[in-house]
PDB file of C-alpha atoms in Angstrom:
ATOM      1  CA  MET A   1       0.000   0.000   0.000  1.00 63.00           C
ATOM      2  CA  ASN A   2       1.240   3.504  -0.807  1.00 93.00           C
ATOM      3  CA  LYS A   3       2.021   5.596   2.248  1.00 97.00           C
ATOM      4  CA  VAL A   4       2.003   9.349   2.711  1.00 98.00           C
ATOM      5  CA  LEU A   5       3.108  11.364   5.721  1.00 98.00           C
ATOM      6  CA  VAL A   6       1.464  14.718   6.421  1.00 98.00           C
ATOM      7  CA  LEU A   7       3.452  17.008   8.705  1.00 98.00           C
ATOM      8  CA  HIS A   8       2.003  20.129  10.302  1.00 98.00           C
ATOM      9  CA  GLY A   9       4.482  22.544  11.845  1.00 97.00           C
ATOM     10  CA  PRO A  10       4.332  24.898  14.806  1.00 96.00           C
ATOM     11  CA  ASN A  11       1.084  26.522  15.899  1.00 94.00           C
ATOM     12  CA  LEU A  12      -1.032  24.543  13.446  1.00 95.00           C
ATOM     13  CA  ASN A  13      -2.534  22.778  16.469  1.00 96.00           C
ATOM     14  CA  LEU A  14      -4.347  26.104  16.984  1.00 94.00           C
ATOM     15  CA  LEU A  15      -6.165  26.018  13.647  1.00 89.00           C
ATOM     16  CA  GLY A  16      -9.717  27.240  13.882  1.00 86.00           C
ATOM     17  CA  THR A  17      -8.969  29.564  16.789  1.00 86.00           C
ATOM     18  CA  ARG A  18      -5.728  31.346  15.836  1.00 77.00           C
ATOM     19  CA  GLN A  19      -6.231  34.168  13.355  1.00 74.00           C
ATOM     20  CA  PRO A  20      -9.174  32.543  11.549  1.00 74.00           C
ATOM     21  CA  GLU A  21      -9.262  35.506   9.155  1.00 74.00           C
ATOM     22  CA  ILE A  22      -5.927  34.203   7.802  1.00 71.00           C
ATOM     23  CA  TYR A  23      -5.996  30.470   8.519  1.00 70.00           C
ATOM     24  CA  GLY A  24      -9.711  29.686   8.414  1.00 74.00           C
ATOM     25  CA  HIS A  25     -12.173  28.151  10.841  1.00 81.00           C
ATOM     26  CA  GLU A  26     -11.411  24.456  10.308  1.00 87.00           C
ATOM     27  CA  THR A  27      -9.532  22.744  13.102  1.00 93.00           C
ATOM     28  CA  LEU A  28      -6.489  20.575  12.544  1.00 95.00           C
ATOM     29  CA  GLU A  29      -8.665  17.572  13.375  1.00 96.00           C
ATOM     30  CA  ASP A  30     -11.080  18.633  10.598  1.00 96.00           C
ATOM     31  CA  VAL A  31      -8.202  18.901   8.122  1.00 96.00           C
ATOM     32  CA  ASN A  32      -6.748  15.535   9.121  1.00 97.00           C
ATOM     33  CA  ASN A  33     -10.123  13.760   9.024  1.00 97.00           C
ATOM     34  CA  SER A  34     -10.683  15.041   5.499  1.00 96.00           C
ATOM     35  CA  LEU A  35      -7.264  13.737   4.456  1.00 98.00           C
ATOM     36  CA  TYR A  36      -7.826  10.336   6.099  1.00 97.00           C
ATOM     37  CA  GLU A  37     -11.082   9.993   4.171  1.00 97.00           C
ATOM     38  CA  GLN A  38      -9.537  11.083   0.864  1.00 97.00           C
ATOM     39  CA  ALA A  39      -6.557   8.738   1.289  1.00 97.00           C
ATOM     40  CA  ALA A  40      -8.785   5.785   2.147  1.00 96.00           C
ATOM     41  CA  LEU A  41     -10.878   6.368  -0.978  1.00 95.00           C
ATOM     42  CA  GLY A  42      -7.683   6.290  -3.027  1.00 94.00           C
ATOM     43  CA  GLY A  43      -6.336   3.187  -1.301  1.00 95.00           C
ATOM     44  CA  TRP A  44      -3.521   5.026   0.450  1.00 96.00           C
ATOM     45  CA  GLU A  45      -2.265   4.776   4.020  1.00 96.00           C
ATOM     46  CA  ILE A  46      -1.839   8.190   5.612  1.00 97.00           C
ATOM     47  CA  THR A  47      -0.244   9.401   8.806  1.00 98.00           C
ATOM     48  CA  CYS A  48      -0.797  12.975  10.032  1.00 98.00           C
ATOM     49  CA  ARG A  49       1.431  14.506  12.693  1.00 98.00           C
ATOM     50  CA  GLN A  50       1.786  17.980  14.171  1.00 98.00           C
ATOM     51  CA  SER A  51       4.661  19.288  16.224  1.00 98.00           C
ATOM     52  CA  ASN A  52       5.825  22.606  17.573  1.00 97.00           C
ATOM     53  CA  HIS A  53       9.357  21.163  17.765  1.00 98.00           C
ATOM     54  CA  GLU A  54      11.767  21.232  14.850  1.00 97.00           C
ATOM     55  CA  GLY A  55      13.678  18.151  15.986  1.00 97.00           C
ATOM     56  CA  GLU A  56      10.513  16.071  16.199  1.00 98.00           C
ATOM     57  CA  LEU A  57       9.582  16.996  12.626  1.00 98.00           C
ATOM     58  CA  ILE A  58      13.089  16.028  11.512  1.00 98.00           C
ATOM     59  CA  ASP A  59      12.801  12.678  13.321  1.00 98.00           C
ATOM     60  CA  LEU A  60       9.517  11.985  11.517  1.00 98.00           C
ATOM     61  CA  ILE A  61      11.064  12.841   8.135  1.00 98.00           C
ATOM     62  CA  GLN A  62      14.040  10.585   8.828  1.00 98.00           C
ATOM     63  CA  ALA A  63      11.771   7.719   9.893  1.00 98.00           C
ATOM     64  CA  ALA A  64       9.810   8.111   6.641  1.00 98.00           C
ATOM     65  CA  ARG A  65      12.990   7.296   4.726  1.00 95.00           C
ATOM     66  CA  LEU A  66      12.935   3.798   6.202  1.00 95.00           C
ATOM     67  CA  ASP A  67       9.271   2.828   6.463  1.00 95.00           C
ATOM     68  CA  GLY A  68       8.202   2.821   2.828  1.00 93.00           C
ATOM     69  CA  THR A  69       6.652   6.276   2.776  1.00 97.00           C
ATOM     70  CA  ALA A  70       6.176   7.366  -0.828  1.00 96.00           C
ATOM     71  CA  ALA A  71       5.537  11.066  -0.186  1.00 98.00           C
ATOM     72  CA  ILE A  72       5.599  13.783   2.438  1.00 98.00           C
ATOM     73  CA  ILE A  73       3.123  16.649   2.475  1.00 98.00           C
ATOM     74  CA  ILE A  74       4.520  19.300   4.777  1.00 98.00           C
ATOM     75  CA  ASN A  75       3.322  22.610   6.105  1.00 97.00           C
ATOM     76  CA  PRO A  76       6.436  23.680   7.982  1.00 96.00           C
ATOM     77  CA  ALA A  77       4.701  26.873   9.157  1.00 92.00           C
ATOM     78  CA  ALA A  78       7.271  29.292  10.637  1.00 90.00           C
ATOM     79  CA  PHE A  79      10.064  26.746  10.096  1.00 93.00           C
ATOM     80  CA  THR A  80       9.568  27.371   6.365  1.00 92.00           C
ATOM     81  CA  HIS A  81      11.621  30.531   6.649  1.00 86.00           C
ATOM     82  CA  THR A  82      14.247  29.403   9.143  1.00 87.00           C
ATOM     83  CA  SER A  83      14.996  25.692   9.036  1.00 94.00           C
ATOM     84  CA  VAL A  84      17.948  24.492   7.040  1.00 97.00           C
ATOM     85  CA  ALA A  85      17.763  21.380   9.247  1.00 97.00           C
ATOM     86  CA  ILE A  86      14.306  20.460   7.904  1.00 97.00           C
ATOM     87  CA  LEU A  87      15.580  21.105   4.373  1.00 98.00           C
ATOM     88  CA  ASP A  88      18.528  18.770   5.013  1.00 98.00           C
ATOM     89  CA  ALA A  89      16.219  16.045   6.321  1.00 98.00           C
ATOM     90  CA  LEU A  90      13.925  16.412   3.308  1.00 98.00           C
ATOM     91  CA  ASN A  91      16.940  16.271   0.966  1.00 98.00           C
ATOM     92  CA  ALA A  92      17.708  12.823   2.406  1.00 98.00           C
ATOM     93  CA  PHE A  93      14.149  11.627   1.646  1.00 97.00           C
ATOM     94  CA  GLU A  94      13.819  10.031  -1.784  1.00 95.00           C
ATOM     95  CA  GLY A  95      10.048  10.287  -2.263  1.00 96.00           C
ATOM     96  CA  ARG A  96       7.916  13.188  -3.391  1.00 97.00           C
ATOM     97  CA  VAL A  97       7.633  16.296  -1.217  1.00 98.00           C
ATOM     98  CA  ILE A  98       4.778  18.769  -1.470  1.00 98.00           C
ATOM     99  CA  GLU A  99       4.947  21.993   0.541  1.00 97.00           C
ATOM    100  CA  VAL A 100       1.608  23.438   1.663  1.00 97.00           C
ATOM    101  CA  HIS A 101       0.700  26.792   3.186  1.00 93.00           C
ATOM    102  CA  LEU A 102      -2.814  27.768   4.200  1.00 91.00           C
ATOM    103  CA  SER A 103      -2.283  31.446   3.439  1.00 81.00           C
ATOM    104  CA  ASN A 104      -0.705  33.054   0.410  1.00 71.00           C
ATOM    105  CA  VAL A 105       2.676  33.736   1.973  1.00 72.00           C
ATOM    106  CA  HIS A 106       3.585  36.075  -0.907  1.00 69.00           C
ATOM    107  CA  LYS A 107       0.840  38.516   0.124  1.00 61.00           C
ATOM    108  CA  ARG A 108       2.168  38.664   3.668  1.00 63.00           C
ATOM    109  CA  GLU A 109       5.255  40.059   5.398  1.00 66.00           C
ATOM    110  CA  SER A 110       8.417  39.989   3.285  1.00 69.00           C
ATOM    111  CA  PHE A 111      10.212  37.548   5.612  1.00 61.00           C
ATOM    112  CA  ARG A 112       7.572  34.957   4.691  1.00 61.00           C
ATOM    113  CA  HIS A 113       8.477  35.132   0.997  1.00 56.00           C
ATOM    114  CA  HIS A 114      11.518  32.871   1.365  1.00 76.00           C
ATOM    115  CA  SER A 115      11.182  29.142   1.889  1.00 85.00           C
ATOM    116  CA  TYR A 116      14.055  26.783   2.568  1.00 90.00           C
ATOM    117  CA  VAL A 117      11.667  23.853   2.070  1.00 94.00           C
ATOM    118  CA  SER A 118      10.869  24.995  -1.476  1.00 89.00           C
ATOM    119  CA  LEU A 119      14.451  24.174  -2.429  1.00 95.00           C
ATOM    120  CA  ARG A 120      13.490  20.480  -2.049  1.00 97.00           C
ATOM    121  CA  ALA A 121       9.759  20.480  -2.723  1.00 97.00           C
ATOM    122  CA  ASP A 122       8.454  18.911  -5.909  1.00 97.00           C
ATOM    123  CA  GLY A 123       5.468  21.245  -5.668  1.00 96.00           C
ATOM    124  CA  VAL A 124       4.244  24.150  -3.550  1.00 96.00           C
ATOM    125  CA  ILE A 125       0.617  25.027  -2.808  1.00 96.00           C
ATOM    126  CA  ALA A 126      -0.138  28.293  -1.023  1.00 93.00           C
ATOM    127  CA  GLY A 127      -3.226  30.343  -0.348  1.00 91.00           C
ATOM    128  CA  LEU A 128      -5.942  27.715  -0.813  1.00 91.00           C
ATOM    129  CA  GLY A 129      -6.613  27.200   2.885  1.00 90.00           C
ATOM    130  CA  SER A 130      -7.157  23.602   3.932  1.00 92.00           C
ATOM    131  CA  GLN A 131      -8.031  22.731   0.319  1.00 94.00           C
ATOM    132  CA  GLY A 132      -4.287  22.988  -0.328  1.00 96.00           C
ATOM    133  CA  TYR A 133      -3.688  19.816   1.685  1.00 97.00           C
ATOM    134  CA  ARG A 134      -6.325  17.947  -0.315  1.00 97.00           C
ATOM    135  CA  ALA A 135      -4.854  19.213  -3.586  1.00 98.00           C
ATOM    136  CA  ALA A 136      -1.411  18.056  -2.462  1.00 98.00           C
ATOM    137  CA  LEU A 137      -2.714  14.599  -1.583  1.00 98.00           C
ATOM    138  CA  GLU A 138      -4.496  14.357  -4.929  1.00 97.00           C
ATOM    139  CA  ALA A 139      -1.275  15.333  -6.711  1.00 97.00           C
ATOM    140  CA  VAL A 140       0.681  12.676  -4.805  1.00 96.00           C
ATOM    141  CA  MET A 141      -1.870   9.962  -5.580  1.00 96.00           C
ATOM    142  CA  GLN A 142      -2.074  10.942  -9.261  1.00 93.00           C
ATOM    143  CA  ALA A 143       1.716  10.954  -9.653  1.00 90.00           C
ATOM    144  CA  ALA A 144       1.872   7.381  -8.328  1.00 83.00           C
ATOM    145  CA  ALA A 145      -0.922   6.123 -10.616  1.00 75.00           C
TER     146      ALA A 145
END
Protein backbone atom coordinates (compact mmCIF):
# COMPACT_ATOMS: atom_id res chain seq x y z
CA MET A 1 0.00 0.00 0.00
CA ASN A 2 1.24 3.50 -0.81
CA LYS A 3 2.02 5.60 2.25
CA VAL A 4 2.00 9.35 2.71
CA LEU A 5 3.11 11.36 5.72
CA VAL A 6 1.46 14.72 6.42
CA LEU A 7 3.45 17.01 8.71
CA HIS A 8 2.00 20.13 10.30
CA GLY A 9 4.48 22.54 11.85
CA PRO A 10 4.33 24.90 14.81
CA ASN A 11 1.08 26.52 15.90
CA LEU A 12 -1.03 24.54 13.45
CA ASN A 13 -2.53 22.78 16.47
CA LEU A 14 -4.35 26.10 16.98
CA LEU A 15 -6.17 26.02 13.65
CA GLY A 16 -9.72 27.24 13.88
CA THR A 17 -8.97 29.56 16.79
CA ARG A 18 -5.73 31.35 15.84
CA GLN A 19 -6.23 34.17 13.36
CA PRO A 20 -9.17 32.54 11.55
CA GLU A 21 -9.26 35.51 9.16
CA ILE A 22 -5.93 34.20 7.80
CA TYR A 23 -6.00 30.47 8.52
CA GLY A 24 -9.71 29.69 8.41
CA HIS A 25 -12.17 28.15 10.84
CA GLU A 26 -11.41 24.46 10.31
CA THR A 27 -9.53 22.74 13.10
CA LEU A 28 -6.49 20.58 12.54
CA GLU A 29 -8.67 17.57 13.37
CA ASP A 30 -11.08 18.63 10.60
CA VAL A 31 -8.20 18.90 8.12
CA ASN A 32 -6.75 15.53 9.12
CA ASN A 33 -10.12 13.76 9.02
CA SER A 34 -10.68 15.04 5.50
CA LEU A 35 -7.26 13.74 4.46
CA TYR A 36 -7.83 10.34 6.10
CA GLU A 37 -11.08 9.99 4.17
CA GLN A 38 -9.54 11.08 0.86
CA ALA A 39 -6.56 8.74 1.29
CA ALA A 40 -8.79 5.79 2.15
CA LEU A 41 -10.88 6.37 -0.98
CA GLY A 42 -7.68 6.29 -3.03
CA GLY A 43 -6.34 3.19 -1.30
CA TRP A 44 -3.52 5.03 0.45
CA GLU A 45 -2.26 4.78 4.02
CA ILE A 46 -1.84 8.19 5.61
CA THR A 47 -0.24 9.40 8.81
CA CYS A 48 -0.80 12.97 10.03
CA ARG A 49 1.43 14.51 12.69
CA GLN A 50 1.79 17.98 14.17
CA SER A 51 4.66 19.29 16.22
CA ASN A 52 5.83 22.61 17.57
CA HIS A 53 9.36 21.16 17.77
CA GLU A 54 11.77 21.23 14.85
CA GLY A 55 13.68 18.15 15.99
CA GLU A 56 10.51 16.07 16.20
CA LEU A 57 9.58 17.00 12.63
CA ILE A 58 13.09 16.03 11.51
CA ASP A 59 12.80 12.68 13.32
CA LEU A 60 9.52 11.99 11.52
CA ILE A 61 11.06 12.84 8.14
CA GLN A 62 14.04 10.59 8.83
CA ALA A 63 11.77 7.72 9.89
CA ALA A 64 9.81 8.11 6.64
CA ARG A 65 12.99 7.30 4.73
CA LEU A 66 12.94 3.80 6.20
CA ASP A 67 9.27 2.83 6.46
CA GLY A 68 8.20 2.82 2.83
CA THR A 69 6.65 6.28 2.78
CA ALA A 70 6.18 7.37 -0.83
CA ALA A 71 5.54 11.07 -0.19
CA ILE A 72 5.60 13.78 2.44
CA ILE A 73 3.12 16.65 2.47
CA ILE A 74 4.52 19.30 4.78
CA ASN A 75 3.32 22.61 6.11
CA PRO A 76 6.44 23.68 7.98
CA ALA A 77 4.70 26.87 9.16
CA ALA A 78 7.27 29.29 10.64
CA PHE A 79 10.06 26.75 10.10
CA THR A 80 9.57 27.37 6.37
CA HIS A 81 11.62 30.53 6.65
CA THR A 82 14.25 29.40 9.14
CA SER A 83 15.00 25.69 9.04
CA VAL A 84 17.95 24.49 7.04
CA ALA A 85 17.76 21.38 9.25
CA ILE A 86 14.31 20.46 7.90
CA LEU A 87 15.58 21.11 4.37
CA ASP A 88 18.53 18.77 5.01
CA ALA A 89 16.22 16.04 6.32
CA LEU A 90 13.93 16.41 3.31
CA ASN A 91 16.94 16.27 0.97
CA ALA A 92 17.71 12.82 2.41
CA PHE A 93 14.15 11.63 1.65
CA GLU A 94 13.82 10.03 -1.78
CA GLY A 95 10.05 10.29 -2.26
CA ARG A 96 7.92 13.19 -3.39
CA VAL A 97 7.63 16.30 -1.22
CA ILE A 98 4.78 18.77 -1.47
CA GLU A 99 4.95 21.99 0.54
CA VAL A 100 1.61 23.44 1.66
CA HIS A 101 0.70 26.79 3.19
CA LEU A 102 -2.81 27.77 4.20
CA SER A 103 -2.28 31.45 3.44
CA ASN A 104 -0.71 33.05 0.41
CA VAL A 105 2.68 33.74 1.97
CA HIS A 106 3.59 36.07 -0.91
CA LYS A 107 0.84 38.52 0.12
CA ARG A 108 2.17 38.66 3.67
CA GLU A 109 5.25 40.06 5.40
CA SER A 110 8.42 39.99 3.28
CA PHE A 111 10.21 37.55 5.61
CA ARG A 112 7.57 34.96 4.69
CA HIS A 113 8.48 35.13 1.00
CA HIS A 114 11.52 32.87 1.37
CA SER A 115 11.18 29.14 1.89
CA TYR A 116 14.05 26.78 2.57
CA VAL A 117 11.67 23.85 2.07
CA SER A 118 10.87 24.99 -1.48
CA LEU A 119 14.45 24.17 -2.43
CA ARG A 120 13.49 20.48 -2.05
CA ALA A 121 9.76 20.48 -2.72
CA ASP A 122 8.45 18.91 -5.91
CA GLY A 123 5.47 21.25 -5.67
CA VAL A 124 4.24 24.15 -3.55
CA ILE A 125 0.62 25.03 -2.81
CA ALA A 126 -0.14 28.29 -1.02
CA GLY A 127 -3.23 30.34 -0.35
CA LEU A 128 -5.94 27.72 -0.81
CA GLY A 129 -6.61 27.20 2.88
CA SER A 130 -7.16 23.60 3.93
CA GLN A 131 -8.03 22.73 0.32
CA GLY A 132 -4.29 22.99 -0.33
CA TYR A 133 -3.69 19.82 1.68
CA ARG A 134 -6.32 17.95 -0.31
CA ALA A 135 -4.85 19.21 -3.59
CA ALA A 136 -1.41 18.06 -2.46
CA LEU A 137 -2.71 14.60 -1.58
CA GLU A 138 -4.50 14.36 -4.93
CA ALA A 139 -1.28 15.33 -6.71
CA VAL A 140 0.68 12.68 -4.80
CA MET A 141 -1.87 9.96 -5.58
CA GLN A 142 -2.07 10.94 -9.26
CA ALA A 143 1.72 10.95 -9.65
CA ALA A 144 1.87 7.38 -8.33
CA ALA A 145 -0.92 6.12 -10.62
